[in-house]
Short mmCIF file of C-alpha atoms in Angstrom, two decimals:
data_model
loop_
_atom_site.label_atom_id
_atom_site.label_comp_id
_atom_site.label_asym_id
_atom_site.label_seq_id
_atom_site.Cartn_x
_atom_site.Cartn_y
_atom_site.Cartn_z
CA MET A 1 95.57 -52.24 -20.98
CA GLU A 2 92.86 -51.40 -23.27
CA VAL A 3 90.16 -53.84 -21.77
CA ASP A 4 91.01 -52.57 -18.10
CA MET A 5 89.90 -48.65 -19.99
CA GLU A 6 86.90 -50.63 -21.02
CA ASN A 7 85.99 -51.40 -17.88
CA ILE A 8 86.58 -48.80 -16.03
CA GLN A 9 84.11 -46.42 -18.53
CA GLU A 10 81.09 -48.90 -18.44
CA HIS A 11 81.31 -48.95 -14.25
CA LEU A 12 81.76 -44.82 -14.66
CA LEU A 13 78.25 -45.50 -16.98
CA HIS A 14 76.61 -47.74 -14.27
CA GLU A 15 77.55 -44.62 -10.92
CA GLU A 16 75.87 -41.92 -12.97
CA ASP A 17 73.04 -44.21 -13.93
CA CYS A 18 72.55 -44.48 -10.57
CA HIS A 19 73.28 -41.55 -8.86
CA VAL A 20 70.66 -39.96 -10.90
CA GLY A 21 67.91 -41.74 -9.92
CA GLY A 22 69.40 -41.40 -5.71
CA ILE A 23 70.51 -45.31 -5.39
CA ALA A 24 74.28 -45.77 -4.68
CA PRO A 25 75.88 -48.27 -6.94
CA PRO A 26 76.85 -51.59 -5.65
CA ARG A 27 80.23 -52.15 -4.32
CA SER A 28 80.51 -55.25 -7.17
CA ARG A 29 83.55 -55.82 -9.91
CA SER A 30 81.14 -58.57 -11.97
CA THR A 31 78.87 -55.01 -12.23
CA ARG A 32 79.24 -55.60 -16.64
CA HIS A 33 77.25 -59.48 -15.87
CA MET A 34 74.32 -58.13 -13.17
CA PRO A 35 71.85 -55.45 -15.57
CA VAL A 36 70.47 -53.58 -13.02
CA GLN A 37 66.40 -52.42 -12.95
CA ARG A 38 66.94 -48.40 -13.15
CA SER A 39 63.63 -47.43 -14.60
CA SER A 40 61.72 -49.17 -12.08
CA ILE A 41 63.73 -47.63 -9.06
CA CYS A 42 63.17 -44.10 -10.06
CA SER A 43 59.41 -44.15 -11.02
CA ARG A 44 58.86 -45.29 -7.98
CA ALA A 45 60.33 -42.29 -6.05
CA TYR A 46 58.18 -40.14 -8.78
CA PHE A 47 55.22 -41.87 -7.96
CA VAL A 48 55.30 -41.62 -4.62
CA VAL A 49 56.47 -36.95 -4.46
CA VAL A 50 53.40 -36.55 -7.11
CA MET A 51 51.29 -38.43 -4.24
CA VAL A 52 51.71 -36.26 -1.59
CA PHE A 53 50.95 -33.49 -3.71
CA PHE A 54 47.59 -35.00 -5.00
CA HIS A 55 46.49 -35.47 -1.41
CA VAL A 56 47.19 -32.17 -0.15
CA TYR A 57 45.66 -29.99 -3.01
CA ILE A 58 42.81 -32.18 -2.28
CA LEU A 59 42.95 -31.32 1.29
CA ASN A 60 43.26 -27.72 1.16
CA VAL A 61 39.79 -27.71 -1.75
CA ILE A 62 37.38 -29.25 0.46
CA ALA A 63 39.14 -27.08 3.85
CA LEU A 64 38.48 -24.01 0.74
CA LEU A 65 34.76 -25.53 0.44
CA MET A 66 33.81 -25.90 4.02
CA TYR A 67 35.02 -22.71 4.93
CA VAL A 68 33.14 -20.56 2.30
CA HIS A 69 30.18 -22.62 3.20
CA TYR A 70 29.82 -22.36 7.03
CA ASN A 71 30.91 -18.35 6.32
CA ASN A 72 28.48 -17.81 3.32
CA GLY A 73 25.11 -20.05 4.39
CA PRO A 74 21.74 -20.75 5.78
CA GLY A 75 23.21 -18.83 9.19
CA ASP A 76 23.61 -15.71 7.39
CA LEU A 77 20.34 -15.48 6.39
CA ARG A 78 19.23 -11.62 6.74
CA SER A 79 16.38 -11.39 8.60
CA GLY A 80 13.97 -9.64 5.43
CA ASP A 81 14.75 -13.44 3.41
CA ARG A 82 13.09 -16.94 3.90
CA PRO A 83 13.93 -20.40 2.94
CA SER A 84 11.28 -21.67 0.24
CA SER A 85 9.21 -24.35 1.63
CA SER A 86 11.08 -27.03 -0.97
CA SER A 87 14.50 -26.52 0.79
CA VAL A 88 13.25 -26.29 4.07
CA GLY A 89 11.12 -28.90 5.70
CA ASP A 90 9.73 -31.44 8.55
CA GLY A 91 11.50 -33.79 6.72
CA ASP A 92 15.15 -31.72 7.36
CA SER A 93 17.44 -34.05 8.04
CA PRO A 94 18.91 -34.05 11.70
CA LEU A 95 22.77 -33.56 9.76
CA ASN A 96 21.82 -30.49 8.58
CA PRO A 97 19.23 -28.56 10.47
CA ALA A 98 16.96 -26.24 9.04
CA PRO A 99 18.30 -22.22 10.12
CA ARG A 100 15.48 -20.78 12.76
CA VAL A 101 14.36 -17.70 11.02
CA ARG A 102 12.47 -15.53 13.33
CA GLU A 103 9.33 -14.38 12.04
CA PRO A 104 8.65 -11.19 11.66
CA ARG A 105 5.70 -9.67 13.50
CA GLU A 106 2.56 -7.99 11.86
CA GLU A 107 3.82 -4.73 13.05
CA GLU A 108 7.21 -5.22 12.10
CA GLN A 109 6.08 -6.56 8.10
CA SER A 110 7.10 -3.98 6.06
CA PHE A 111 4.44 -2.01 3.61
CA ARG A 112 6.98 -0.76 1.49
CA LEU A 113 4.82 1.12 -1.20
CA PRO A 114 6.08 0.91 -4.80
CA ARG A 115 5.92 4.73 -6.93
CA ILE A 116 6.10 3.87 -10.58
CA GLU A 117 8.65 6.43 -12.80
CA GLY A 118 7.20 8.19 -15.25
CA ILE A 119 10.72 8.47 -16.90
CA ARG A 120 8.65 11.60 -19.12
CA VAL A 121 5.42 13.29 -20.22
CA GLY A 122 4.84 11.14 -23.55
CA HIS A 123 6.92 7.72 -22.31
CA VAL A 124 4.72 5.15 -22.94
CA GLN A 125 5.94 1.54 -20.96
CA PRO A 126 3.89 -1.96 -21.10
CA VAL A 127 2.05 -3.27 -18.02
CA SER A 128 0.41 -6.70 -17.19
CA LEU A 129 -2.50 -6.77 -15.06
CA GLY A 130 -2.57 -10.25 -15.86
CA SER A 131 -4.77 -10.38 -18.49
CA ASP A 132 -3.71 -12.52 -22.10
CA ARG A 133 -2.23 -8.99 -23.29
CA THR A 134 -0.38 -6.20 -22.54
CA HIS A 135 -1.27 -2.74 -21.95
CA LYS A 136 0.58 0.03 -22.91
CA MET A 137 0.93 3.01 -19.69
CA LYS A 138 1.88 6.61 -21.56
CA THR A 139 2.85 9.07 -18.77
CA LEU A 140 0.57 12.72 -18.80
CA SER A 141 2.08 13.88 -16.35
CA LEU A 142 5.17 14.38 -14.06
CA LYS A 143 3.98 17.59 -11.28
CA PRO A 144 1.98 15.33 -10.34
CA LEU A 145 2.71 11.81 -11.71
CA LEU A 146 0.23 11.18 -13.39
CA PHE A 147 -0.45 8.06 -15.80
CA GLU A 148 -3.75 6.75 -18.80
CA VAL A 149 -3.75 3.24 -19.27
CA PRO A 150 -6.13 3.07 -22.24
CA GLY A 151 -8.59 -0.37 -22.20
CA PHE A 152 -8.25 -0.97 -18.32
CA LEU A 153 -11.93 -2.12 -18.24
CA SER A 154 -13.39 -3.29 -21.47
CA GLU A 155 -17.35 -2.20 -22.62
CA GLU A 156 -18.84 -4.98 -21.32
CA GLU A 157 -17.50 -4.75 -17.31
CA CYS A 158 -17.69 -0.89 -17.63
CA ARG A 159 -21.75 -1.61 -17.97
CA VAL A 160 -21.76 -4.31 -15.62
CA VAL A 161 -20.12 -1.91 -12.96
CA VAL A 162 -22.37 1.04 -13.91
CA GLN A 163 -25.59 -1.58 -13.46
CA LEU A 164 -24.10 -2.71 -9.74
CA ALA A 165 -24.15 0.92 -9.08
CA GLN A 166 -27.89 1.67 -10.22
CA LEU A 167 -28.84 -1.42 -8.16
CA LYS A 168 -27.34 -0.36 -5.21
CA GLY A 169 -28.64 3.30 -5.35
CA LEU A 170 -27.37 6.48 -5.88
CA MET A 171 -27.33 9.49 -3.83
CA GLU A 172 -26.76 12.65 -4.44
CA SER A 173 -23.22 14.47 -3.18
CA GLN A 174 -22.84 16.59 -0.86
CA MET A 175 -20.44 19.63 -0.30
CA THR A 176 -17.88 19.82 1.21
CA THR A 177 -15.20 22.18 1.82
CA ALA A 178 -11.81 22.51 3.93
CA SER A 179 -13.01 26.20 5.45
CA ARG A 180 -16.58 28.15 4.58
CA ARG A 181 -17.78 31.65 4.10
CA GLN A 182 -20.59 31.97 6.91
CA GLY A 183 -22.38 34.09 3.57
CA GLU A 184 -22.50 31.18 1.52
CA ALA A 185 -25.71 29.45 0.47
CA ASN A 186 -26.96 25.49 0.08
CA HIS A 187 -25.32 25.02 2.90
CA PRO A 188 -26.70 23.63 6.30
CA LEU A 189 -24.28 25.38 8.85
CA LEU A 190 -24.91 29.11 7.50
CA SER A 191 -28.33 28.99 8.56
CA LEU A 192 -27.22 28.51 12.12
CA SER A 193 -26.34 31.29 14.75
CA THR A 194 -23.57 31.59 16.88
CA GLU A 195 -26.11 30.83 19.97
CA GLU A 196 -26.86 27.48 18.11
CA VAL A 197 -23.81 26.05 17.38
CA PHE A 198 -22.74 26.07 21.27
CA SER A 199 -26.14 24.69 22.23
CA LEU A 200 -24.85 22.06 19.83
CA LEU A 201 -21.04 21.86 21.11
CA ASP A 202 -22.31 21.89 24.97
CA LEU A 203 -23.28 18.17 25.12
CA ASN A 204 -23.56 18.65 28.66
CA GLN A 205 -25.57 21.90 28.37
CA ASP A 206 -23.96 23.47 31.55
CA GLY A 207 -23.46 26.50 29.59
CA LEU A 208 -19.70 25.68 29.62
CA LEU A 209 -17.80 24.47 26.73
CA GLN A 210 -15.15 21.51 28.11
CA LYS A 211 -12.36 20.32 25.78
CA GLN A 212 -13.27 17.08 25.83
CA GLU A 213 -16.82 18.28 24.67
CA ILE A 214 -15.72 20.04 21.19
CA VAL A 215 -13.33 16.70 20.78
CA SER A 216 -15.99 14.07 21.03
CA HIS A 217 -18.22 16.38 18.70
CA SER A 218 -15.39 16.50 16.41
CA ARG A 219 -14.76 13.47 15.94
CA SER A 220 -18.41 11.79 15.68
CA ARG A 221 -20.23 12.19 12.13
CA ASP A 222 -22.34 15.08 13.25
CA GLY A 223 -19.40 16.66 13.55
CA THR A 224 -17.19 17.43 10.44
CA TRP A 225 -17.96 20.55 9.64
CA LEU A 226 -15.79 21.64 12.42
CA SER A 227 -12.68 21.99 10.26
CA PRO A 228 -9.14 21.21 12.05
CA ASP A 229 -8.36 25.08 11.01
CA ASN A 230 -11.89 25.97 13.00
CA LEU A 231 -11.06 23.19 16.24
CA ARG A 232 -7.51 25.24 16.37
CA GLN A 233 -8.83 28.54 16.64
CA ILE A 234 -11.36 27.48 19.36
CA LEU A 235 -9.03 25.34 21.57
CA THR A 236 -6.23 27.79 21.62
CA GLY A 237 -9.11 30.20 22.56
CA LEU A 238 -10.33 27.63 25.33
CA GLU A 239 -6.61 27.29 26.28
CA ALA A 240 -5.93 30.70 27.01
CA CYS A 241 -9.05 30.81 29.68
CA SER A 242 -7.97 30.22 32.96
CA THR A 243 -10.41 28.46 34.09
CA GLY A 244 -10.24 26.19 31.27
CA THR A 245 -13.80 26.24 29.48
CA LEU A 246 -16.20 28.80 27.90
CA ASP A 247 -18.94 30.04 28.43
CA LEU A 248 -21.59 31.78 25.39
CA GLU A 249 -19.92 35.29 25.10
CA GLU A 250 -16.24 34.14 25.56
CA PHE A 251 -16.92 31.43 22.78
CA LYS A 252 -18.47 34.10 20.39
CA HIS A 253 -15.50 36.09 20.39
CA VAL A 254 -13.11 32.99 19.30
CA TYR A 255 -15.99 30.93 17.05
CA ASP A 256 -16.02 34.65 14.87
CA VAL A 257 -11.94 34.37 14.32
CA SER A 258 -12.27 30.87 13.20
CA GLN A 259 -14.92 32.07 11.24
CA GLY A 260 -13.40 35.20 9.86
CA SER A 261 -11.16 36.85 7.23
CA GLY A 262 -7.56 35.06 8.48
CA ASN A 263 -6.86 33.90 4.65
CA GLU A 264 -8.58 36.50 2.70
CA GLN A 265 -6.05 38.86 5.07
CA SER A 266 -2.65 36.71 4.12
CA GLY A 267 -3.52 36.56 1.38
CA LYS A 268 -4.39 33.17 -0.47
CA PRO A 269 -7.23 31.90 -1.66
CA ARG A 270 -9.96 30.13 0.24
CA SER A 271 -11.01 26.49 -0.38
CA HIS A 272 -14.82 26.35 -1.64
CA PHE A 273 -14.78 22.42 -3.12
CA LYS A 274 -17.68 22.23 -4.44
CA GLN A 275 -19.53 19.36 -6.70
CA ARG A 276 -22.74 18.56 -8.01
CA ASN A 277 -22.99 14.86 -9.32
CA LYS A 278 -24.50 11.35 -8.38
CA GLN A 279 -22.64 8.48 -6.17
CA THR A 280 -22.67 4.91 -4.41
CA GLY A 281 -19.79 2.48 -3.30
CA LEU A 282 -19.71 -0.53 -4.37
CA TYR A 283 -17.66 -3.33 -2.34
CA GLN A 284 -15.07 -6.08 -4.12
CA GLY A 285 -14.45 -8.51 -0.90
CA LEU A 286 -15.51 -11.83 -1.14
CA GLY A 287 -18.60 -12.31 -2.59
CA SER A 288 -18.55 -9.38 -4.42
CA HIS A 289 -19.07 -9.49 -8.63
CA HIS A 290 -17.12 -11.06 -10.12
CA VAL A 291 -16.60 -8.20 -12.43
CA LEU A 292 -15.60 -5.89 -9.52
CA GLN A 293 -13.23 -8.26 -7.68
CA THR A 294 -11.27 -8.39 -10.95
CA LEU A 295 -11.15 -4.38 -11.66
CA ARG A 296 -9.26 -5.12 -7.35
CA ARG A 297 -6.95 -7.86 -8.73
CA ARG A 298 -6.15 -5.26 -12.02
CA VAL A 299 -5.69 -2.44 -9.68
CA ILE A 300 -2.62 -4.12 -7.08
CA SER A 301 -0.59 -5.37 -10.13
CA LEU A 302 -1.38 -1.42 -11.82
CA THR A 303 -0.37 0.43 -8.57
CA ARG A 304 1.37 -2.24 -7.74
CA ALA A 305 0.33 -1.98 -4.26
CA PRO A 306 0.57 -4.56 -1.76
CA THR A 307 -2.15 -6.45 -1.27
CA ALA A 308 -3.29 -6.14 2.72
CA LEU A 309 -3.36 -2.41 1.89
CA VAL A 310 -5.66 -2.56 -1.09
CA ASP A 311 -8.03 -4.68 0.67
CA THR A 312 -8.21 -2.98 3.34
CA SER A 313 -8.51 0.53 1.43
CA GLU A 314 -11.83 2.44 0.69
CA LEU A 315 -14.91 0.83 -0.93
CA LEU A 316 -14.58 1.29 -4.27
CA GLN A 317 -16.47 4.66 -5.43
CA VAL A 318 -19.10 5.26 -8.29
CA PHE A 319 -19.92 8.94 -9.73
CA ALA A 320 -22.19 9.74 -12.08
CA PHE A 321 -22.28 12.91 -14.33
CA GLU A 322 -25.70 14.79 -15.75
CA PRO A 323 -25.45 17.58 -18.15
CA GLY A 324 -24.17 20.12 -16.22
CA ASP A 325 -22.53 18.04 -12.95
CA PHE A 326 -19.11 19.06 -12.62
CA SER A 327 -16.67 19.18 -9.51
CA ASP A 328 -14.29 21.76 -8.75
CA ALA A 329 -10.42 21.03 -8.56
CA HIS A 330 -9.32 19.82 -5.23
CA HIS A 331 -7.32 17.52 -3.63
CA ASP A 332 -8.50 13.12 -3.75
CA SER A 333 -6.23 13.22 0.23
CA SER A 334 -5.22 15.69 2.33
CA PRO A 335 -1.39 16.90 4.37
CA PRO A 336 -0.04 14.95 6.76
CA HIS A 337 -1.09 16.77 10.17
CA ALA A 338 -0.65 16.27 13.82
CA ASP A 339 -4.06 17.67 14.70
CA THR A 340 -5.98 14.96 12.25
CA ALA A 341 -6.04 11.37 11.63
CA CYS A 342 -7.27 9.31 8.89
CA SER A 343 -10.63 7.80 8.81
CA HIS A 344 -9.46 4.57 7.30
CA THR A 345 -7.54 4.03 10.83
CA ARG A 346 -10.34 4.81 13.06
CA LEU A 347 -9.91 0.92 14.30
CA ALA A 348 -6.96 1.53 15.77
CA GLY A 349 -7.71 4.65 18.06
CA ASN A 350 -5.83 7.92 17.25
CA ALA A 351 -6.99 9.74 20.64
CA SER A 352 -4.96 12.71 20.22
CA ALA A 353 -6.84 13.83 16.53
CA LEU A 354 -8.92 16.17 16.85
CA ALA A 355 -10.45 15.83 13.24
CA GLU A 356 -10.40 12.99 10.54
CA VAL A 357 -8.90 13.45 7.21
CA SER A 358 -8.93 11.05 3.85
CA CYS A 359 -5.34 9.61 4.01
CA ARG A 360 -4.89 8.34 -0.04
CA TYR A 361 -1.67 7.55 -1.46
CA LEU A 362 -3.47 7.07 -4.51
CA THR A 363 -6.10 7.33 -6.75
CA VAL A 364 -6.97 5.08 -9.41
CA LEU A 365 -9.75 6.46 -11.64
CA ILE A 366 -11.61 4.17 -14.22
CA TYR A 367 -14.23 6.33 -16.98
CA LEU A 368 -16.84 3.59 -17.18
CA SER A 369 -18.60 6.09 -20.49
CA SER A 370 -17.54 8.17 -22.65
CA VAL A 371 -18.84 11.55 -22.89
CA GLU A 372 -20.54 13.48 -26.01
CA GLU A 373 -19.38 16.81 -25.32
CA GLY A 374 -17.72 18.08 -21.52
CA GLY A 375 -16.90 16.46 -18.81
CA GLU A 376 -13.17 16.95 -19.26
CA THR A 377 -10.78 15.89 -16.12
CA ALA A 378 -9.43 18.72 -15.48
CA PHE A 379 -5.75 19.71 -13.78
CA PRO A 380 -5.33 23.49 -13.27
CA VAL A 381 -1.42 23.43 -12.20
CA ALA A 382 -0.23 20.16 -13.63
CA ASP A 383 3.48 20.30 -14.95
CA ASN A 384 3.82 24.28 -13.62
CA ARG A 385 7.30 24.64 -12.68
CA THR A 386 6.44 25.89 -9.28
CA TYR A 387 3.79 25.61 -7.08
CA ASP A 388 1.97 28.53 -6.21
CA GLU A 389 -1.28 29.07 -4.21
CA LEU A 390 -2.05 32.50 -5.23
CA ALA A 391 -1.56 32.36 -8.59
CA LEU A 392 -4.41 30.13 -8.89
CA VAL A 393 -6.75 33.47 -8.76
CA GLN A 394 -5.89 35.12 -12.40
CA ASP A 395 -8.01 38.25 -13.45
CA GLY A 396 -9.63 37.76 -10.40
CA VAL A 397 -11.03 34.50 -11.41
CA ASP A 398 -10.13 31.16 -9.28
CA LEU A 399 -8.55 28.67 -11.21
CA THR A 400 -10.64 26.08 -8.70
CA ASP A 401 -13.83 26.87 -10.00
CA THR A 402 -14.49 24.71 -13.32
CA ARG A 403 -17.75 25.78 -14.75
CA LYS A 404 -15.39 29.33 -15.47
CA THR A 405 -11.89 28.66 -15.74
CA CYS A 406 -11.92 24.54 -17.12
CA ALA A 407 -10.89 25.38 -20.81
CA ARG A 408 -7.87 27.13 -19.15
CA GLY A 409 -6.30 23.57 -17.23
CA ASN A 410 -2.87 23.12 -18.07
CA LEU A 411 -4.33 19.43 -18.32
CA ARG A 412 -7.58 17.83 -19.36
CA ILE A 413 -8.62 14.69 -20.59
CA LYS A 414 -11.64 13.27 -21.92
CA PRO A 415 -13.30 10.64 -20.58
CA THR A 416 -13.20 7.28 -23.43
CA ALA A 417 -15.08 4.22 -21.70
CA GLY A 418 -12.38 1.61 -20.50
CA THR A 419 -9.91 3.85 -19.75
CA ALA A 420 -8.10 4.31 -16.02
CA LEU A 421 -5.76 7.07 -15.09
CA LEU A 422 -3.01 6.22 -12.31
CA LEU A 423 -2.72 9.58 -10.05
CA TYR A 424 -0.04 9.43 -7.50
CA ASN A 425 -1.87 12.24 -4.87
CA HIS A 426 1.34 12.30 -2.76
CA LEU A 427 5.33 12.56 -2.42
CA SER A 428 7.57 9.86 -1.56
CA ASP A 429 9.21 10.77 2.21
CA GLY A 430 12.67 9.14 0.64
CA HIS A 431 12.28 6.42 2.69
CA GLY A 432 9.60 3.99 0.87
CA TRP A 433 6.55 5.68 2.49
CA MET A 434 3.90 8.30 1.92
CA GLY A 435 5.43 11.77 2.19
CA GLU A 436 3.87 15.44 1.49
CA LEU A 437 1.14 15.91 -0.07
CA ASP A 438 1.62 16.81 -3.68
CA GLU A 439 -0.03 20.63 -4.44
CA TYR A 440 0.59 19.60 -8.53
CA SER A 441 -2.32 16.88 -8.16
CA LEU A 442 -5.16 19.34 -7.97
CA HIS A 443 -7.74 18.11 -10.60
CA GLY A 444 -12.16 18.46 -11.31
CA ASP A 445 -14.85 17.27 -13.28
CA CYS A 446 -15.27 20.35 -16.36
CA PRO A 447 -19.49 20.58 -16.67
CA VAL A 448 -20.87 17.62 -18.45
CA LYS A 449 -22.79 19.35 -21.67
CA ARG A 450 -23.84 16.55 -23.36
CA GLY A 451 -24.42 12.94 -22.60
CA LEU A 452 -23.91 11.00 -19.01
CA LYS A 453 -20.56 10.93 -17.13
CA TRP A 454 -19.67 7.40 -15.28
CA VAL A 455 -16.97 7.41 -13.55
CA ALA A 456 -15.32 5.02 -10.99
CA ASN A 457 -12.60 5.51 -8.14
CA SER A 458 -10.29 3.08 -6.50
CA TRP A 459 -8.16 4.71 -3.47
CA VAL A 460 -5.31 3.02 -2.30
CA ASN A 461 -5.32 4.27 1.07
CA VAL A 462 -2.44 4.51 3.81
CA ASP A 463 -1.78 6.55 7.14
CA PRO A 464 1.48 8.27 6.76
CA ASP A 465 2.33 7.34 10.25
CA TYR A 466 3.77 4.10 9.94
CA GLN A 467 3.33 2.59 12.85
CA GLN A 468 -0.24 3.92 12.92
CA GLN A 469 -1.19 1.64 9.69
CA ALA A 470 0.94 -1.26 10.94
CA ARG A 471 -1.10 -1.45 14.22
CA TYR A 472 -4.40 -1.25 12.35
CA GLN A 473 -3.49 -3.92 9.53
CA ARG A 474 -2.90 -6.68 12.56
CA LEU A 475 -6.22 -5.25 14.35
CA VAL A 476 -7.85 -6.11 11.75
CA ALA A 477 -6.49 -9.23 11.11
CA GLU A 478 -7.16 -10.55 15.16
CA ARG A 479 -10.06 -8.88 14.79
CA HIS A 480 -11.22 -11.23 11.32
CA ARG A 481 -10.24 -14.55 13.10
CA ALA A 482 -11.91 -13.77 16.39
CA ASP A 483 -15.16 -13.16 14.58
CA SER A 484 -14.65 -16.30 11.71
CA GLY A 485 -12.87 -18.68 14.49
CA MET A 486 -10.32 -19.12 12.47
CA GLU A 487 -6.93 -19.51 13.69
CA GLU A 488 -4.95 -20.47 11.32
CA GLN A 489 -4.63 -19.12 7.95
CA PRO A 490 -7.06 -16.14 7.88
CA GLN A 491 -8.09 -15.02 4.62
CA PRO A 492 -8.18 -11.86 3.20
CA LEU A 493 -10.37 -9.29 4.85
CA SER A 494 -11.46 -6.08 4.13
CA HIS A 495 -12.37 -3.66 6.63
CA PHE A 496 -15.57 -2.88 5.35
CA ASP A 497 -16.52 -6.60 6.64
CA LEU A 498 -16.69 -4.34 9.72
CA HIS A 499 -17.20 -1.21 8.82
CA GLN A 500 -20.11 -1.33 6.24
CA ASP A 501 -22.09 1.64 5.51
CA LEU A 502 -24.34 -0.70 3.29
#
C-alpha cells in the first residue's frame, strides 16, 4: 500500500509540471523510469512568442519612420526655402530624386528692409563691420531712430576719401526749396516774370498750355523748380477749363494761386531749405578705389540692407564746409505721394508721376574730419513728445534756421573724424517695407566757425512702391546682361554704371 501511494504522488507531480508547459502527460505506467526534458519544451514556446512580438515592434518602428519622412520631408519645403548645394546636386540618386523648387522670379524676390532696434537712448550694442574688431553702436535718439558708431573709418581712410573728392572736383551746392517765395533772393526763378514762365512751359509756342507740356517739363532737369504743390495747382486750374488748355491770362491767375500764401493762411511755416557748401559724388562700384569699396561693404554690414539695394543707390556724396558754411534743417527723403516718383527708379518709367523726388530709406553720415568750433549736426525736434509743424516757429524764429537757432536744437552732435551716424528717414510700414516719412528726422548743419568740416553721405534708396522697386532691379539686371553679353552669373551692378553724371 505504501508503494502504491508513492507511485501515485510521483505521477501527479509529473502531470502538474507538464500541464504548466502546455504539454499533455504521456499515458504510461512506467513514467518513473522515463525522464522528460521539461525545460527544452517550455523554453522553445517562450522563444517563439518573444520573436513574434520583436518582429511586430520592428515593423511598427519602420512604418512610423516612413510616415514622418513622407509627411515632413523635402517635398513640403516652403517656397522661400532652397536646398543647399551640398545636399542637392547633379549626381543625386534616381531612387531619391531632388525635389523641384520653383525659383522665384526677380520681381518676386523679397528685399525685406531690416530695422535695428534702438532699445533706449544711451543703449550700446556691438556691431560687426567685417573687420577684426567689434564696434560699439550707441542709440542717440528714438524719434528719429538714430545711432552713432565711432571708428567707422580710420583717419587714413578719411584722408583718402577727402583726397578723392578733391581730385574729382567739388561744386557749389545748389539751394533747393520745397516751396519758394517770389521775394526770395539769389534764385534764378525769381527774376522771371509770369509771361516768361508761361513761355518756358509752352514747348510748341502755340500760345496755349496743354497738360502734356506741363508734365513733360516737370520731368526734365530744367523743370525741377516746379514743386509738386505748384504742379497740382496748375493742373487743377487746367482741368477746370472746358478747353483743357490755358492761355496766358488764365495761366496768370492759376500761377498766382500756386505761388500765393496758401501755407501762411493755414498757419504752417513754409519750407525754405538753404545751404552753403561744396559737394561732389564718388562712384563705389567695380573699378573704384579700394577704400570706397570698403566703405560700401561696411555700410551694408552696418545697415544689414540687401546688397542689391545698396548697389543701385546714389553715389557717395562728399560735402566740404568752410567757415560760415551751413545747411538749414531738412529731411533727406520725401513723403510718399501718388503724384511723385522716386528719381532713382526713373529707369522703370513711372509715366503717371508729375515730378521726381528723392526716396532715401536711411542715411549713413560719416564725419571725415573733426571741426575746431561749430559745424554740429543738429536735430531740432529729436525725441519731442509730439511733432507739431507750427511749433517749429518760436518767438517769430524758425527752428529750421540753423544760423540763428542751432543752439536751441534738442540734439547736437559734434563732428569727430571717422564717426558715422545711422539715421532712418522713414518709419516701417509694418510689413517689412518703407512707410511714412519720419518727421522727427529733420536735421541740419550748424555754421562752421573755425576749421573745415568734411562729411560723406551714403544713402540707401528705396521706392515706397515695392513693385516699382522690384521692376527697377530687374531692368537694371537685364540692362547689365545685355551690355556685357553675360547671360549667366551677372556681376553686381550699380545703376550709376548706367547713369553716371561724372
